[in-house]
Coordinates of C-alpha atoms and ligand atoms in Angstrom, one line a residue:
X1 CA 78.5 113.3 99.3
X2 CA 76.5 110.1 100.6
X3 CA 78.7 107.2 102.9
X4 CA 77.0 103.8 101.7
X5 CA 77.6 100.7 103.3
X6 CA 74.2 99.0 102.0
X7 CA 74.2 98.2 98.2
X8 CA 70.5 98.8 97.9
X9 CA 71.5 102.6 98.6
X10 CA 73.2 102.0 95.2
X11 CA 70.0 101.3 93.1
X12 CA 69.2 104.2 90.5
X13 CA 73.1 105.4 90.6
X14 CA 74.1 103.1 87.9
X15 CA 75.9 104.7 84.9
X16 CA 78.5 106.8 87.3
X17 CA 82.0 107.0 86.9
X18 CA 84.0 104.8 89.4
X19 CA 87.1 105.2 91.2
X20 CA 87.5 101.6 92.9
X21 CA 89.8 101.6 96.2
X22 CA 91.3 99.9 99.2
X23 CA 91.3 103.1 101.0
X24 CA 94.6 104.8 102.7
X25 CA 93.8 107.6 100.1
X26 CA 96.3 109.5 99.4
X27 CA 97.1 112.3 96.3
X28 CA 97.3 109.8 93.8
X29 CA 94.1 108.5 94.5
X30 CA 92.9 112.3 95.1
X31 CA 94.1 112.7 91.8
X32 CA 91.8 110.0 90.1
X33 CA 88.9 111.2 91.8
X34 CA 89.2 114.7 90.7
X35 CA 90.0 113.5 86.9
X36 CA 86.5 111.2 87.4
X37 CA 84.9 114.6 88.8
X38 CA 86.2 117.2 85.6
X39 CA 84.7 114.2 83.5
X40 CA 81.2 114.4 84.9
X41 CA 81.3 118.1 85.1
X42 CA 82.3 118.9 81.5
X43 CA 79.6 116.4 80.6
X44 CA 77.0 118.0 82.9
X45 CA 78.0 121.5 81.5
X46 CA 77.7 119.7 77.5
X47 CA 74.3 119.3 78.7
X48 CA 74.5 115.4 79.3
X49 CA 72.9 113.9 82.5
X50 CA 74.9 114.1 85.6
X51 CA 76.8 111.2 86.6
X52 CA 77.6 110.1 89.6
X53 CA 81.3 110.3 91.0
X54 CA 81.2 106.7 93.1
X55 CA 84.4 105.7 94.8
X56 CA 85.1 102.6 97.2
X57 CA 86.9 101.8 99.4
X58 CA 87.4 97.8 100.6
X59 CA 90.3 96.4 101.6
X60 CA 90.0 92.8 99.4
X61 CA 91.5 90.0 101.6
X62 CA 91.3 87.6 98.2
X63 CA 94.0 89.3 96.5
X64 CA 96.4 89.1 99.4
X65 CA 99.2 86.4 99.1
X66 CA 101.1 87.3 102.0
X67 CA 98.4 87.8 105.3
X68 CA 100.3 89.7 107.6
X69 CA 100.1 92.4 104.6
X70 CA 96.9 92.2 104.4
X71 CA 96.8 92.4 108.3
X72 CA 98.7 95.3 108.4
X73 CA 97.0 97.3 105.5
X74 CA 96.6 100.6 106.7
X75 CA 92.7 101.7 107.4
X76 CA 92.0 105.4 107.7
X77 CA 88.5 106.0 106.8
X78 CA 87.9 109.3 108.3
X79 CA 90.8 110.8 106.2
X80 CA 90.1 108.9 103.3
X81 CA 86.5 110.2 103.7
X82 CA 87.4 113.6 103.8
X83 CA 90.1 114.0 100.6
X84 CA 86.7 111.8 98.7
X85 CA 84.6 115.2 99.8
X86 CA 87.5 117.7 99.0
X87 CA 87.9 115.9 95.3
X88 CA 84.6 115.9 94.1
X89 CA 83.2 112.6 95.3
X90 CA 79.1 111.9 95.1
X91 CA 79.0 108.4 96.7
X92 CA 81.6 106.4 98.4
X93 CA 80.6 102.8 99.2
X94 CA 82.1 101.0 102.0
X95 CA 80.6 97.3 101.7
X96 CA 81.2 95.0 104.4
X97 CA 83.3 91.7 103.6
X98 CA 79.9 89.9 103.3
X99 CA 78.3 92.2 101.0
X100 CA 81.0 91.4 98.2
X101 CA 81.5 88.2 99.1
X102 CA 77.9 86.8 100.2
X103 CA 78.6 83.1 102.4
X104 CA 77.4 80.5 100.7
X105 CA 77.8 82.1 97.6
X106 CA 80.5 81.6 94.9
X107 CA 81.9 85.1 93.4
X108 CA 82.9 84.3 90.2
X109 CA 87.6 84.4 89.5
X110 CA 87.2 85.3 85.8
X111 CA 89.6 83.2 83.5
X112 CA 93.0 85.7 83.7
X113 CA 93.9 87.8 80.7
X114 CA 97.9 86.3 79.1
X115 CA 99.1 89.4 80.0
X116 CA 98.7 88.5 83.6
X117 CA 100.4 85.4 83.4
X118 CA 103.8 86.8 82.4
X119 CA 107.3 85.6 83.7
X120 CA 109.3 87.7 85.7
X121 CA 106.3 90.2 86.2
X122 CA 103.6 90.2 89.0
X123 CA 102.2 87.1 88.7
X124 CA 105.4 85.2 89.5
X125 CA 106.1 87.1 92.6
X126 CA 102.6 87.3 93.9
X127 CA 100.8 84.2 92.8
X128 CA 96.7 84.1 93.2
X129 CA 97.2 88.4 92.9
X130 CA 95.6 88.8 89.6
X131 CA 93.1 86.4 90.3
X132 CA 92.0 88.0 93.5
X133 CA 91.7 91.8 92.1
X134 CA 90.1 90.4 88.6
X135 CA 87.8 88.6 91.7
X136 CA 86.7 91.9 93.3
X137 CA 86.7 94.4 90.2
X138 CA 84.4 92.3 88.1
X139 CA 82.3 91.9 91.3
X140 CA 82.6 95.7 92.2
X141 CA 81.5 96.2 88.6
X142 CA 78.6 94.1 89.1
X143 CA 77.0 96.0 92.6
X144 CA 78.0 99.7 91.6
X145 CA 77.2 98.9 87.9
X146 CA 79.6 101.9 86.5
X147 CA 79.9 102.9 82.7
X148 CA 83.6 103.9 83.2
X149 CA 86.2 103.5 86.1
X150 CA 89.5 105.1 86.3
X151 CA 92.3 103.0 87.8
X152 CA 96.3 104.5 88.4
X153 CA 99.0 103.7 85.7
X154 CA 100.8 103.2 89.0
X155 CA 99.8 99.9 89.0
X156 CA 100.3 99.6 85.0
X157 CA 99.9 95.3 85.1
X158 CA 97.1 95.6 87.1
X159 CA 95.4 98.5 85.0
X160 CA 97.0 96.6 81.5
X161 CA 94.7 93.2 83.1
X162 CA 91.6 94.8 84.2
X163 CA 91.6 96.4 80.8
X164 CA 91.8 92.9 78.5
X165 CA 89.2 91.1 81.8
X166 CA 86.8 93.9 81.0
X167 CA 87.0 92.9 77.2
X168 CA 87.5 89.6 77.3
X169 CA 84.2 89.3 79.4
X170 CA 82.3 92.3 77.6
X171 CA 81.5 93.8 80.5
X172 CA 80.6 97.3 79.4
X173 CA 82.5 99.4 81.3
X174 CA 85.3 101.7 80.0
X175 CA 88.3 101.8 81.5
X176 CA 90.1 105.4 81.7
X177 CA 93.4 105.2 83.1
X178 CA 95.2 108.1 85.6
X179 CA 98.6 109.1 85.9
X180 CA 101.3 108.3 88.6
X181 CA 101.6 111.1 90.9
X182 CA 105.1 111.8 92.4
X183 CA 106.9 112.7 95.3
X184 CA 108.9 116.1 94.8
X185 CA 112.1 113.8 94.4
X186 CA 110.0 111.1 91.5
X187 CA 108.6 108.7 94.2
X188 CA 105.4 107.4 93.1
X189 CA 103.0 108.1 95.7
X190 CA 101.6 104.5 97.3
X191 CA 99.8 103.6 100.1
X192 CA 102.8 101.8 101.6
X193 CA 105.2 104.6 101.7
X194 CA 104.1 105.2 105.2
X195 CA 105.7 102.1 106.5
X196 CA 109.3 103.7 105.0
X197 CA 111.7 104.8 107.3
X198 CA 113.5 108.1 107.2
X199 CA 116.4 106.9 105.5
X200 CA 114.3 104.0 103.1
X201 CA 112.0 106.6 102.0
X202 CA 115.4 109.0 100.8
X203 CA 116.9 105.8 99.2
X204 CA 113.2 104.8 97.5
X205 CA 113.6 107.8 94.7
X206 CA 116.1 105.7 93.4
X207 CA 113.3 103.6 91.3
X208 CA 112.0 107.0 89.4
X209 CA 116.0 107.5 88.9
X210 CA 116.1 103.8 87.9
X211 CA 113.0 104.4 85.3
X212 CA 114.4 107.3 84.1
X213 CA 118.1 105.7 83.5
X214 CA 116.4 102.9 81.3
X215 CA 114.5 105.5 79.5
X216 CA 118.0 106.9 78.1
X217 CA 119.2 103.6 76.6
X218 CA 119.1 102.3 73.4
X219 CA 117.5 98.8 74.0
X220 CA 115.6 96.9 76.1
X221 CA 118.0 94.8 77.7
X222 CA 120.4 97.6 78.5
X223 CA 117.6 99.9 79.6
X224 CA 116.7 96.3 82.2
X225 CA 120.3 96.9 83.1
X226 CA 121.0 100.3 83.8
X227 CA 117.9 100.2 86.1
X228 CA 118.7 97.1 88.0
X229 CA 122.5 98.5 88.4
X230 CA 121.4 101.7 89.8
X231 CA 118.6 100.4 92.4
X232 CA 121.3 97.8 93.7
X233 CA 123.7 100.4 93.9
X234 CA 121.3 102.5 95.9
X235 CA 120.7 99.5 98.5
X236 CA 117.3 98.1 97.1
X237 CA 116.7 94.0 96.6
X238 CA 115.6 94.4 93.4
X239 CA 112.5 92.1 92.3
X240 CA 112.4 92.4 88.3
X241 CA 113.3 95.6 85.8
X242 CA 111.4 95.0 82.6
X243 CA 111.2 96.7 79.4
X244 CA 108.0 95.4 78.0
X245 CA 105.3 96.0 75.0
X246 CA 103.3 98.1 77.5
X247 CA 99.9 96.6 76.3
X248 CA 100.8 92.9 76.3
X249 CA 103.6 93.1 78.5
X250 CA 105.0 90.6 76.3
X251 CA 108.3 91.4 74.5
X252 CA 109.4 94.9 73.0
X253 CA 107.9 95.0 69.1
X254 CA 109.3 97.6 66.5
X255 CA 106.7 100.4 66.0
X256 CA 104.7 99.4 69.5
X257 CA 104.6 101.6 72.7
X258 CA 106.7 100.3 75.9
X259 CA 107.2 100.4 78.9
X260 CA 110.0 100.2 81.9
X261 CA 108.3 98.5 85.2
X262 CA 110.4 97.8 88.0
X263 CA 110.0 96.2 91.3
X264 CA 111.9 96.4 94.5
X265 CA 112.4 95.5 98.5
X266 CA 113.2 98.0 100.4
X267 CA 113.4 96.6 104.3
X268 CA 109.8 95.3 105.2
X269 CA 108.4 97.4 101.8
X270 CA 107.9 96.2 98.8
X271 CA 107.9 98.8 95.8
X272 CA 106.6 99.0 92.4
X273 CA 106.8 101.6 89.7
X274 CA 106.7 102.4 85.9
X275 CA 107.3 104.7 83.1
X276 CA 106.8 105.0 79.4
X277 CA 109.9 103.5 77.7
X278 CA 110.6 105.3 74.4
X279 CA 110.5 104.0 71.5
X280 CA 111.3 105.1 67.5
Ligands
PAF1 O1 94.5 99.2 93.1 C1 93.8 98.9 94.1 O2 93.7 99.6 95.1 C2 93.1 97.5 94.2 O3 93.9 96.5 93.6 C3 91.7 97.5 93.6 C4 91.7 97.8 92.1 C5 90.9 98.6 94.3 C6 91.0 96.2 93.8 O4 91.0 95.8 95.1

């Protein structure tokens, strides 16, 4: 495994398979970059070329609303380089602010995807959010020039946007999404779990509970229900709990996968999770 910093160290490795991240690694990123590692093995072992594995890690002040988060995002690249070895990584590029964002030069906020713009989702509680990581993937996109990158259904409006940004501009890369991976009580492992305290981080299962609740009602609005019932019963500030089409995030259609996304405050946290919502 090589430790880049210089994207000229990047020319000739185009065509890999990218895992793009702000770093604090933890299993559920370990998890994508093993699932990008089977991919390029059983493609090597079919005979096709091997790809690289290219991971990074930037922390991307543009998609920040609130600066003291972005102050306090954890950084821990000596960890975060060692699970990249231990799950396969060939590459992992650390660029410097300037290198993604040159001065003088204008990097490109692609137009945002409708299903970015949706009440009572992301975009109302974190305005400039989707513009800022549409910002930095198209532009990671453009230096590490990958044919596929695999981002975490833990963030399922973010994954749901890049996937209609890299459409809408044709920009050639396939997007392969990962699955959540959970605490041993259903917590969606997060970067920002480390700033729970003893007690929040017993009380922050109750979202996976939550998920699971709306996943055993009948309709959308009383799945929305049952979960916001039982995270304010458990303590949380609840943000929204959605049912949505989980492809346009728009409403529920007959006949059309969906999805239960829910969003809380949990002291000085803020947490987000999701979970197929059934659907006959
Ligand atoms: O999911 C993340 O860690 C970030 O939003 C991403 C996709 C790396 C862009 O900064």
């Amino acid at each position: 495994m090589v430790t880049i910093t210089d994207v000229t160290q990047l020319e000739g490795r185009e065509g890999g398979i990218f895992v793009p991240t702000m770093g604090a690694l933890h299993d559920g990123h370990g998890s994508l970059i093993r699932d990008a590692a089977r991919l390029r093995d059983a493609e090597t072992a079919a005979g096709g070329q091997r790809r690289d594995v290219v991971v990074s890690i930037f922390v991307n002040r543009t998609q920040f609303n609130d600066p003291a988060d972005y102050a306090r995002y954890p950084k821990t690249l000596d960890a975060d380089l060692a699970i990249c070895k231990a799950c396969g990584a060939d590459v992992v590029f650390v660029p410097e602010h300037e290198t993604v964002y040159p001065p003088g030069q204008m990097v490109a906020v692609p137009a945002l995807p409708a299903a970015a713009r949706l009440p009572r989702l992301e975009d109302a509680l974190r305005p400039g959010h989707f513009e800022g990581v549409c910002q930095v993937v198209r532009r990671l996109f453009e230096l590490v020039r990958p044919a596929r990158a695999i981002f975490g259904e833990k963030d399922w409006q973010q994954l749901v946007v890049i996937s209609a940004m890299t459409a809408d501009l044709g920009l050639g890369v396939e997007i392969i999404p990962g699955p959540t991976i959970r605490e041993f009580d259903g917590l969606a492992m997060s970067s920002r779990n480390r700033f729970l305290t003893a007690s929040e981080r017993v009380t922050a299962s109750a979202l996976w509970r939550a998920l699971r609740a709306a996943g055993a009602e009948a309709t959308p609005e009383r799945g929305e229900a049952a979960m916001a019932d039982l995270v304010r019963g458990a303590g949380l500030e609840i943000q929204y709990a959605a049912v949505r089409d989980a492809q346009t995030l728009g409403p529920v259609a007959a006949g059309r996968p969906a999805r239960a996304l829910i969003a809380c405050r949990l002291g000085a946290v803020r947490l987000i999770d999701n979970a197929p919502w059934p659907t006959d």
